[in-house]
Amino acid sequence: MQKILVTGALLFVGLMEIKAQKTHSNSNNQLGATPVFIEEVKKSGNEIVIPYKQYKLSNGLTILIHEDHSDPICYVDVTYHVGSAREQQGRSGFAHFFEHMMFQGSKNVADEQHFKIITESGGTLNGSTNTDRTNYFETVPSNQLEKMLWLEADRMGFLLDSVTQRKFEVQRATVKNERGQRYDNAPYGLVSEKIGEALYPQGHPYSWTTIGYIVDLDRVDVNDLKRFYMRWYGANNAVLTVAGDVNTEEVLVMAQKYFGNIDKGPEVKTQIVAPFKLESNSYISYEDNVKFPMLNIAYPSSPLYTKDDAALDVLAEVLSGSQGSPLYKAFIESKKAVSVNAYQYSRELSGQFQIAIRANSSSALADIEKDLKTALNEWEKKGVSDDDLIKFKTQFQSNLYNRLSTVQGKGASLASYYTLAKNPNNLKNEIERYTSLTKEDVMRVYTTYIKGKNTVILSCVPKGKSDAAAQSDTWKMYDRKIETESDEYKNLSYVEAKDNFNRSIMPKAKAATPVSVPDFYTTKLFGKIPLIGITENEIPKVNVLITFKLGHRFEEIGKAGIAQLLASMLEQSSQKTSAEEIENKLNRLGSSVNIYSGDEDFNISIQALKENLTATLKIVEESFFEPKFDPTEFELEKKKQLDGITQMQTNASALAEMAYRRVLYGPNHIMSLPSNGTSETVNSIGLEDVKEYFNRFNSGSISVAVSGQISKDQIITELKFLNKLLPGGPAPTDLNLENKIENTKIYFVDKKNAAQSEIRIGYMAMPFDATGEFYKCNIMNFSFAGAFNSRTNYLLREVKGWTYGTRGSFNGTKYPGAYTISGGFKSNTTDSTLKEFFAELKKYSENGITNDELTFTKNAMTQSDALKYESPLQKLGFIKRVLEYQLPKDYVAKQTAILNTITKAEINTLAKKYLPYKNMIVVVVGDKASNFEKVKKLGFDVVEIDVDGNEVK
């Protein structure tokens, strides 16, 4: 690595100014002071590094630029060093609330246009808030870069005039919906909030969650939020990161133009909090709508990016990260628990090490706590092994390659490192931090932070079973203070930048770089097994996906879930090697092998470092062709699957999916049941049933897709073991769908006291077709329910504030698939939501698309192609689709031609035909007491059912 540092200013003159004039000849902007060059990091040899150049504007804005011309896309990230840790007691949720407001338009960007502009540019976008920082990011075709910088600059410097009371109220409702969906209405959703309250002293900035408390959200007003913006959203508290197919000098010119005159903002000092210590163990508990009681133990630990933080990551992996780990053996193999997980949760100011155990419904958490102490004491006698460290470090390297395989992964890393580690080149330190760890380091942090240390012990128990808690509560939630607004929010002023160019004119995109569909090869292994592949050399890894057409659809209805159970068994012991040792071998190689079953496919997904592919495939060969099918392992895997089915009964979204499938397909179709089966069907499956299902696998039902650093000839040699498959043909399946929808009917599932209602609306539409009506219908649906700015999401989220989000799409394979609109909505708006949905369906079906919607759809879908083929896994998914549907190499070009030429009349015809609002199924999972009678008044047939689709009398 070469690193160039400059302490003073390096002025860009001459050629730079000429290029600026050429690039922005339509602008009269005077560039003013040029960006100051800070440093450059270059790659040297084979080292793992993210090359970049760093600059700073006169207003304090830091700029990081990473050039990567491998794909015609770029990533733009603006990270502000402010999160919920900068809030005050009684004023929680401001940082996250403001993240929502930043998408609501600014002085030169109309209301709700931020998402629309980026979507129409072919890009994706989002924002996120945590305790320590807030970031806004987009990945777009690289010809759209200037437009992205214009957008980000406008909301950095020109936001407040557009922050209205109406927008404020809508986003307040949206945030409350988000809290309801992710916290209040989710199983175990309040665990993190309650642990934070008890673990940290009152007033500590980590003692509340980023989402905030409802009472605080209700208390805040629009002026509070404006002051929060003026305090923390200055240029000096931000870093602009641009990564991808860009030119550094052009980025600097654009950054100076759009960001250079924005106000610096108040000084932001490093946040310092007093160290704290738990004086005793704190037992807390609460009742929740869960099936399995959970014990969650939290220890104060080391903050982010410290050596102890890294050692604690290793400790967590050693304790629970494998089938051979002590906690897995103590709780999962013994069948005392459903799941166990240890992890180090590190943040800027502090860390916390947690162990979470979901016990069996019959287990008392007091016993689980005792068993945990016993397991840790027994493990300590042996401690960390050399092999533990080898496995962790190899996996760390493999995962690092995955992170660096996209411009977003690299750009986001630079931004995070700069913000939280004060060094964008912190990747070097990260690698050193982990690769230098010793066994002694890991045992030291165990002794320092875990062994015999005071902790918070939280019991989350099913409702009505408070006696299952580990111990009576010894800690009680304090009365939260409502702090007076800090002096740092006084005497703030909104200084709008003064420009000598017209900022209201949105920059035009450059000419788009033609997007090349990845070149691929096809062949047949041994003249019978279809193989498709892409050779690429960006990272030294290989991805192999082996697919059998033997998923859920091919099961007998009385044995639903058998394919998923078989997948679990194939990850267990072979006839020669135990499951524990197989996992250890893979970890030493830095490889992953995941076997899983879906609705139609049974998959073996393999990721390996190039040099370890041969050894990895040897393990796959042994596991697949010589499975042990051990009865003890079978009973354990069967229990896990049954536990998962039981847990689904408390999740409103899962309940809605189960009921929707049941009604959509009818009771006699295998697809009416979830792919993991039901308690009844899985209980009926024996080990001999699994063996019989395994015997159906043959060379006539398999295909292989490969991407990565390997040639066609090499992979053919590596996969020669597949010739062991017996000959045969594809499995038969029932294509018939007996269930006909005579008229729209609402099926209501009661979930008592649910804060939200989960809604599914749809019908059985058609199979996949790359260039036929299926593809054209997704064009038709894009502006109605397929995009963030679609009619439905815009109305129900941005105008009404009733939901965190709703989407709809056509989903088909070789078999007919459903058109489904779904989302979670405020409970007291259930009937109103249904009324609005059907009003919009009727309007779109009868009146069709507008001219503006058609333009938006064509622009967005055409330009988004640039983002589809960047990562190795994206390429793998692309070629798998080509192989599965026997698509020609030019099918993407044909789709583009259809998209460019489709007319408004064609789309309107499709809408009329494929949005049959009079013949749809509606499933509502919500609180019957408050909603059932109101829903009945909408004029539809309404029937109450259970999750199995049976009418409730």
PDB file of C-alpha atoms in Angstrom, residues 355-564:
ATOM      1  CA  ILE A 355     -25.942 -14.571  24.892  1.00  0.00           C
ATOM      2  CA  ALA A 356     -29.512 -15.286  23.779  1.00  0.00           C
ATOM      3  CA  ILE A 357     -31.165 -18.657  24.371  1.00  0.00           C
ATOM      4  CA  ARG A 358     -34.697 -19.505  23.260  1.00  0.00           C
ATOM      5  CA  ALA A 359     -35.689 -22.378  25.482  1.00  0.00           C
ATOM      6  CA  ASN A 360     -38.214 -25.098  24.818  1.00  0.00           C
ATOM      7  CA  SER A 361     -41.684 -24.146  25.942  1.00  0.00           C
ATOM      8  CA  SER A 362     -41.402 -26.606  28.825  1.00  0.00           C
ATOM      9  CA  SER A 363     -38.039 -25.306  30.067  1.00  0.00           C
ATOM     10  CA  ALA A 364     -37.785 -22.961  33.023  1.00  0.00           C
ATOM     11  CA  LEU A 365     -35.351 -20.130  32.385  1.00  0.00           C
ATOM     12  CA  ALA A 366     -33.868 -20.566  35.852  1.00  0.00           C
ATOM     13  CA  ASP A 367     -32.630 -23.984  34.711  1.00  0.00           C
ATOM     14  CA  ILE A 368     -31.371 -22.518  31.447  1.00  0.00           C
ATOM     15  CA  GLU A 369     -29.349 -19.951  33.383  1.00  0.00           C
ATOM     16  CA  LYS A 370     -27.792 -22.686  35.539  1.00  0.00           C
ATOM     17  CA  ASP A 371     -26.999 -24.791  32.482  1.00  0.00           C
ATOM     18  CA  LEU A 372     -25.334 -21.807  30.853  1.00  0.00           C
ATOM     19  CA  LYS A 373     -23.044 -21.287  33.831  1.00  0.00           C
ATOM     20  CA  THR A 374     -22.166 -24.976  33.779  1.00  0.00           C
ATOM     21  CA  ALA A 375     -21.447 -24.945  30.048  1.00  0.00           C
ATOM     22  CA  LEU A 376     -19.179 -21.894  30.316  1.00  0.00           C
ATOM     23  CA  ASN A 377     -17.297 -23.382  33.276  1.00  0.00           C
ATOM     24  CA  GLU A 378     -16.731 -26.642  31.399  1.00  0.00           C
ATOM     25  CA  TRP A 379     -15.604 -24.838  28.260  1.00  0.00           C
ATOM     26  CA  GLU A 380     -13.178 -22.683  30.215  1.00  0.00           C
ATOM     27  CA  LYS A 381     -11.233 -25.784  31.263  1.00  0.00           C
ATOM     28  CA  LYS A 382     -10.395 -26.418  27.626  1.00  0.00           C
ATOM     29  CA  GLY A 383     -10.480 -22.855  26.339  1.00  0.00           C
ATOM     30  CA  VAL A 384      -9.740 -21.622  22.829  1.00  0.00           C
ATOM     31  CA  SER A 385      -7.791 -23.892  20.513  1.00  0.00           C
ATOM     32  CA  ASP A 386      -5.396 -23.157  17.667  1.00  0.00           C
ATOM     33  CA  ASP A 387      -7.995 -24.669  15.362  1.00  0.00           C
ATOM     34  CA  ASP A 388     -10.644 -22.217  16.616  1.00  0.00           C
ATOM     35  CA  LEU A 389      -8.438 -19.296  15.586  1.00  0.00           C
ATOM     36  CA  ILE A 390      -7.551 -20.792  12.195  1.00  0.00           C
ATOM     37  CA  LYS A 391     -11.224 -21.276  11.365  1.00  0.00           C
ATOM     38  CA  PHE A 392     -12.227 -17.791  12.447  1.00  0.00           C
ATOM     39  CA  LYS A 393      -9.417 -16.043  10.576  1.00  0.00           C
ATOM     40  CA  THR A 394     -10.021 -17.960   7.343  1.00  0.00           C
ATOM     41  CA  GLN A 395     -13.735 -17.184   7.456  1.00  0.00           C
ATOM     42  CA  PHE A 396     -12.921 -13.553   8.191  1.00  0.00           C
ATOM     43  CA  GLN A 397     -10.829 -13.368   5.008  1.00  0.00           C
ATOM     44  CA  SER A 398     -13.563 -15.027   2.931  1.00  0.00           C
ATOM     45  CA  ASN A 399     -16.261 -12.696   4.241  1.00  0.00           C
ATOM     46  CA  LEU A 400     -14.008  -9.714   3.601  1.00  0.00           C
ATOM     47  CA  TYR A 401     -13.781 -10.610  -0.083  1.00  0.00           C
ATOM     48  CA  ASN A 402     -17.586 -10.691  -0.233  1.00  0.00           C
ATOM     49  CA  ARG A 403     -17.828  -7.210   1.281  1.00  0.00           C
ATOM     50  CA  LEU A 404     -15.341  -5.807  -1.212  1.00  0.00           C
ATOM     51  CA  SER A 405     -17.035  -7.329  -4.264  1.00  0.00           C
ATOM     52  CA  THR A 406     -19.331  -4.309  -4.845  1.00  0.00           C
ATOM     53  CA  VAL A 407     -18.805  -0.566  -5.029  1.00  0.00           C
ATOM     54  CA  GLN A 408     -21.408  -0.173  -2.300  1.00  0.00           C
ATOM     55  CA  GLY A 409     -19.463  -2.514  -0.035  1.00  0.00           C
ATOM     56  CA  LYS A 410     -16.268  -0.555  -0.586  1.00  0.00           C
ATOM     57  CA  GLY A 411     -17.835   2.902  -0.445  1.00  0.00           C
ATOM     58  CA  ALA A 412     -19.866   2.148   2.669  1.00  0.00           C
ATOM     59  CA  SER A 413     -16.743   0.793   4.371  1.00  0.00           C
ATOM     60  CA  LEU A 414     -14.776   3.955   3.619  1.00  0.00           C
ATOM     61  CA  ALA A 415     -17.583   6.149   4.956  1.00  0.00           C
ATOM     62  CA  SER A 416     -18.008   4.115   8.129  1.00  0.00           C
ATOM     63  CA  TYR A 417     -14.274   3.915   8.799  1.00  0.00           C
ATOM     64  CA  TYR A 418     -13.875   7.665   8.382  1.00  0.00           C
ATOM     65  CA  THR A 419     -16.837   8.463  10.622  1.00  0.00           C
ATOM     66  CA  LEU A 420     -16.317   5.995  13.452  1.00  0.00           C
ATOM     67  CA  ALA A 421     -12.599   5.135  13.282  1.00  0.00           C
ATOM     68  CA  LYS A 422     -11.402   8.577  12.125  1.00  0.00           C
ATOM     69  CA  ASN A 423      -9.467   6.791   9.379  1.00  0.00           C
ATOM     70  CA  PRO A 424     -10.896   5.769   5.985  1.00  0.00           C
ATOM     71  CA  ASN A 425      -7.954   3.382   5.601  1.00  0.00           C
ATOM     72  CA  ASN A 426      -9.024   1.481   8.709  1.00  0.00           C
ATOM     73  CA  LEU A 427      -9.411  -1.713   6.675  1.00  0.00           C
ATOM     74  CA  LYS A 428      -5.686  -2.279   7.149  1.00  0.00           C
ATOM     75  CA  ASN A 429      -6.151  -1.986  10.916  1.00  0.00           C
ATOM     76  CA  GLU A 430      -9.188  -4.262  10.770  1.00  0.00           C
ATOM     77  CA  ILE A 431      -7.209  -7.002   9.063  1.00  0.00           C
ATOM     78  CA  GLU A 432      -4.364  -6.617  11.544  1.00  0.00           C
ATOM     79  CA  ARG A 433      -6.803  -6.542  14.465  1.00  0.00           C
ATOM     80  CA  TYR A 434      -8.239  -9.938  13.602  1.00  0.00           C
ATOM     81  CA  THR A 435      -5.294 -11.756  12.047  1.00  0.00           C
ATOM     82  CA  SER A 436      -2.992 -10.954  14.980  1.00  0.00           C
ATOM     83  CA  LEU A 437      -5.304 -12.365  17.635  1.00  0.00           C
ATOM     84  CA  THR A 438      -4.019 -15.116  19.875  1.00  0.00           C
ATOM     85  CA  LYS A 439      -5.668 -17.693  22.096  1.00  0.00           C
ATOM     86  CA  GLU A 440      -4.512 -15.664  25.061  1.00  0.00           C
ATOM     87  CA  ASP A 441      -6.330 -12.585  23.743  1.00  0.00           C
ATOM     88  CA  VAL A 442      -9.602 -14.466  23.577  1.00  0.00           C
ATOM     89  CA  MET A 443      -9.277 -15.985  27.025  1.00  0.00           C
ATOM     90  CA  ARG A 444      -8.266 -12.594  28.413  1.00  0.00           C
ATOM     91  CA  VAL A 445     -11.477 -10.914  27.197  1.00  0.00           C
ATOM     92  CA  TYR A 446     -13.505 -13.814  28.547  1.00  0.00           C
ATOM     93  CA  THR A 447     -11.968 -13.224  31.959  1.00  0.00           C
ATOM     94  CA  THR A 448     -12.184  -9.434  31.661  1.00  0.00           C
ATOM     95  CA  TYR A 449     -15.784  -9.077  30.510  1.00  0.00           C
ATOM     96  CA  ILE A 450     -17.665 -12.344  31.087  1.00  0.00           C
ATOM     97  CA  LYS A 451     -16.374 -14.654  33.798  1.00  0.00           C
ATOM     98  CA  GLY A 452     -18.013 -13.817  37.106  1.00  0.00           C
ATOM     99  CA  LYS A 453     -18.999 -10.349  35.918  1.00  0.00           C
ATOM    100  CA  ASN A 454     -22.264  -8.615  36.748  1.00  0.00           C
ATOM    101  CA  THR A 455     -24.754  -8.626  33.942  1.00  0.00           C
ATOM    102  CA  VAL A 456     -28.348  -7.976  32.896  1.00  0.00           C
ATOM    103  CA  ILE A 457     -30.445 -11.143  32.723  1.00  0.00           C
ATOM    104  CA  LEU A 458     -33.656 -10.627  30.779  1.00  0.00           C
ATOM    105  CA  SER A 459     -36.452 -13.189  30.637  1.00  0.00           C
ATOM    106  CA  CYS A 460     -38.963 -12.844  27.803  1.00  0.00           C
ATOM    107  CA  VAL A 461     -41.790 -15.281  28.578  1.00  0.00           C
ATOM    108  CA  PRO A 462     -45.104 -16.204  26.913  1.00  0.00           C
ATOM    109  CA  LYS A 463     -48.105 -14.244  28.078  1.00  0.00           C
ATOM    110  CA  GLY A 464     -49.553 -15.593  31.284  1.00  0.00           C
ATOM    111  CA  LYS A 465     -46.354 -17.466  32.183  1.00  0.00           C
ATOM    112  CA  SER A 466     -44.456 -14.980  34.315  1.00  0.00           C
ATOM    113  CA  ASP A 467     -43.383 -17.846  36.566  1.00  0.00           C
ATOM    114  CA  ALA A 468     -41.106 -19.090  33.750  1.00  0.00           C
ATOM    115  CA  ALA A 469     -38.722 -16.153  34.311  1.00  0.00           C
ATOM    116  CA  ALA A 470     -35.209 -16.938  35.506  1.00  0.00           C
ATOM    117  CA  GLN A 471     -35.756 -15.020  38.739  1.00  0.00           C
ATOM    118  CA  SER A 472     -38.002 -12.336  40.185  1.00  0.00           C
ATOM    119  CA  ASP A 473     -37.108  -8.886  38.932  1.00  0.00           C
ATOM    120  CA  THR A 474     -34.364  -7.123  40.863  1.00  0.00           C
ATOM    121  CA  TRP A 475     -34.330  -4.042  38.661  1.00  0.00           C
ATOM    122  CA  LYS A 476     -37.208  -1.702  38.005  1.00  0.00           C
ATOM    123  CA  MET A 477     -37.529   0.799  35.202  1.00  0.00           C
ATOM    124  CA  TYR A 478     -36.992   4.313  36.462  1.00  0.00           C
ATOM    125  CA  ASP A 479     -39.200   7.292  35.727  1.00  0.00           C
ATOM    126  CA  ARG A 480     -37.734   8.770  32.575  1.00  0.00           C
ATOM    127  CA  LYS A 481     -36.750  12.415  32.737  1.00  0.00           C
ATOM    128  CA  ILE A 482     -37.997  14.877  30.188  1.00  0.00           C
ATOM    129  CA  GLU A 483     -34.912  16.994  29.800  1.00  0.00           C
ATOM    130  CA  THR A 484     -35.071  20.633  28.848  1.00  0.00           C
ATOM    131  CA  GLU A 485     -33.643  21.194  25.426  1.00  0.00           C
ATOM    132  CA  SER A 486     -29.871  21.572  25.662  1.00  0.00           C
ATOM    133  CA  ASP A 487     -28.233  24.974  25.211  1.00  0.00           C
ATOM    134  CA  GLU A 488     -26.508  23.662  22.081  1.00  0.00           C
ATOM    135  CA  TYR A 489     -29.875  23.955  20.307  1.00  0.00           C
ATOM    136  CA  LYS A 490     -30.242  27.657  21.133  1.00  0.00           C
ATOM    137  CA  ASN A 491     -29.242  30.564  18.926  1.00  0.00           C
ATOM    138  CA  LEU A 492     -29.032  28.380  15.849  1.00  0.00           C
ATOM    139  CA  SER A 493     -29.677  29.938  12.491  1.00  0.00           C
ATOM    140  CA  TYR A 494     -30.494  28.492   9.121  1.00  0.00           C
ATOM    141  CA  VAL A 495     -27.966  29.907   6.672  1.00  0.00           C
ATOM    142  CA  GLU A 496     -28.949  29.175   3.125  1.00  0.00           C
ATOM    143  CA  ALA A 497     -26.099  28.914   0.637  1.00  0.00           C
ATOM    144  CA  LYS A 498     -25.729  31.701  -1.916  1.00  0.00           C
ATOM    145  CA  ASP A 499     -24.960  30.495  -5.426  1.00  0.00           C
ATOM    146  CA  ASN A 500     -24.258  32.162  -8.740  1.00  0.00           C
ATOM    147  CA  PHE A 501     -25.823  29.324 -10.693  1.00  0.00           C
ATOM    148  CA  ASN A 502     -29.420  28.192 -10.823  1.00  0.00           C
ATOM    149  CA  ARG A 503     -29.641  25.341  -8.341  1.00  0.00           C
ATOM    150  CA  SER A 504     -33.287  24.739  -9.162  1.00  0.00           C
ATOM    151  CA  ILE A 505     -32.299  23.190 -12.506  1.00  0.00           C
ATOM    152  CA  MET A 506     -31.748  19.480 -12.079  1.00  0.00           C
ATOM    153  CA  PRO A 507     -28.544  18.379 -13.843  1.00  0.00           C
ATOM    154  CA  LYS A 508     -28.992  16.294 -16.939  1.00  0.00           C
ATOM    155  CA  ALA A 509     -27.470  12.863 -17.061  1.00  0.00           C
ATOM    156  CA  LYS A 510     -24.511  12.153 -19.285  1.00  0.00           C
ATOM    157  CA  ALA A 511     -24.905   9.702 -22.113  1.00  0.00           C
ATOM    158  CA  ALA A 512     -25.361   6.273 -20.588  1.00  0.00           C
ATOM    159  CA  THR A 513     -22.597   3.732 -20.890  1.00  0.00           C
ATOM    160  CA  PRO A 514     -23.958   0.698 -22.729  1.00  0.00           C
ATOM    161  CA  VAL A 515     -24.602  -2.128 -20.288  1.00  0.00           C
ATOM    162  CA  SER A 516     -23.090  -5.407 -21.331  1.00  0.00           C
ATOM    163  CA  VAL A 517     -24.956  -8.489 -20.272  1.00  0.00           C
ATOM    164  CA  PRO A 518     -22.381 -10.827 -18.706  1.00  0.00           C
ATOM    165  CA  ASP A 519     -20.907 -13.231 -21.215  1.00  0.00           C
ATOM    166  CA  PHE A 520     -21.515 -16.808 -20.237  1.00  0.00           C
ATOM    167  CA  TYR A 521     -20.865 -20.287 -21.498  1.00  0.00           C
ATOM    168  CA  THR A 522     -23.127 -23.321 -21.524  1.00  0.00           C
ATOM    169  CA  THR A 523     -22.385 -27.002 -21.812  1.00  0.00           C
ATOM    170  CA  LYS A 524     -23.615 -30.370 -20.589  1.00  0.00           C
ATOM    171  CA  LEU A 525     -21.622 -32.303 -18.039  1.00  0.00           C
ATOM    172  CA  PHE A 526     -21.186 -35.879 -19.244  1.00  0.00           C
ATOM    173  CA  GLY A 527     -23.562 -34.984 -22.057  1.00  0.00           C
ATOM    174  CA  LYS A 528     -26.572 -34.819 -19.735  1.00  0.00           C
ATOM    175  CA  ILE A 529     -26.321 -32.265 -16.882  1.00  0.00           C
ATOM    176  CA  PRO A 530     -26.895 -28.640 -17.961  1.00  0.00           C
ATOM    177  CA  LEU A 531     -24.098 -26.283 -16.845  1.00  0.00           C
ATOM    178  CA  ILE A 532     -23.889 -22.516 -17.241  1.00  0.00           C
ATOM    179  CA  GLY A 533     -21.030 -20.331 -16.065  1.00  0.00           C
ATOM    180  CA  ILE A 534     -19.328 -16.954 -15.952  1.00  0.00           C
ATOM    181  CA  THR A 535     -15.601 -16.510 -15.489  1.00  0.00           C
ATOM    182  CA  GLU A 536     -14.536 -13.378 -13.611  1.00  0.00           C
ATOM    183  CA  ASN A 537     -11.368 -12.463 -11.761  1.00  0.00           C
ATOM    184  CA  GLU A 538     -12.317  -9.551  -9.494  1.00  0.00           C
ATOM    185  CA  ILE A 539     -12.095 -11.555  -6.261  1.00  0.00           C
ATOM    186  CA  PRO A 540     -10.397 -14.945  -5.741  1.00  0.00           C
ATOM    187  CA  LYS A 541     -13.585 -16.874  -4.984  1.00  0.00           C
ATOM    188  CA  VAL A 542     -15.849 -19.331  -6.795  1.00  0.00           C
ATOM    189  CA  ASN A 543     -19.617 -19.708  -6.388  1.00  0.00           C
ATOM    190  CA  VAL A 544     -21.355 -22.935  -7.403  1.00  0.00           C
ATOM    191  CA  LEU A 545     -25.112 -23.486  -7.273  1.00  0.00           C
ATOM    192  CA  ILE A 546     -26.322 -27.049  -7.783  1.00  0.00           C
ATOM    193  CA  THR A 547     -30.095 -27.165  -8.242  1.00  0.00           C
ATOM    194  CA  PHE A 548     -32.518 -30.081  -8.302  1.00  0.00           C
ATOM    195  CA  LYS A 549     -36.151 -29.622  -9.314  1.00  0.00           C
ATOM    196  CA  LEU A 550     -37.342 -31.347  -6.161  1.00  0.00           C
ATOM    197  CA  GLY A 551     -38.539 -28.616  -3.831  1.00  0.00           C
ATOM    198  CA  HIS A 552     -41.794 -28.207  -1.949  1.00  0.00           C
ATOM    199  CA  ARG A 553     -44.035 -28.391  -5.042  1.00  0.00           C
ATOM    200  CA  PHE A 554     -42.940 -31.977  -5.660  1.00  0.00           C
ATOM    201  CA  GLU A 555     -43.852 -33.270  -2.194  1.00  0.00           C
ATOM    202  CA  GLU A 556     -46.910 -35.286  -1.240  1.00  0.00           C
ATOM    203  CA  ILE A 557     -49.348 -33.049   0.616  1.00  0.00           C
ATOM    204  CA  GLY A 558     -49.334 -35.350   3.648  1.00  0.00           C
ATOM    205  CA  LYS A 559     -45.526 -35.052   3.854  1.00  0.00           C
ATOM    206  CA  ALA A 560     -45.191 -31.297   3.322  1.00  0.00           C
ATOM    207  CA  GLY A 561     -41.847 -30.090   4.647  1.00  0.00           C
ATOM    208  CA  ILE A 562     -39.933 -33.245   3.738  1.00  0.00           C
ATOM    209  CA  ALA A 563     -37.632 -31.489   1.253  1.00  0.00           C
ATOM    210  CA  GLN A 564     -36.585 -28.951   3.889  1.00  0.00           C
TER     211      GLN A 564
END
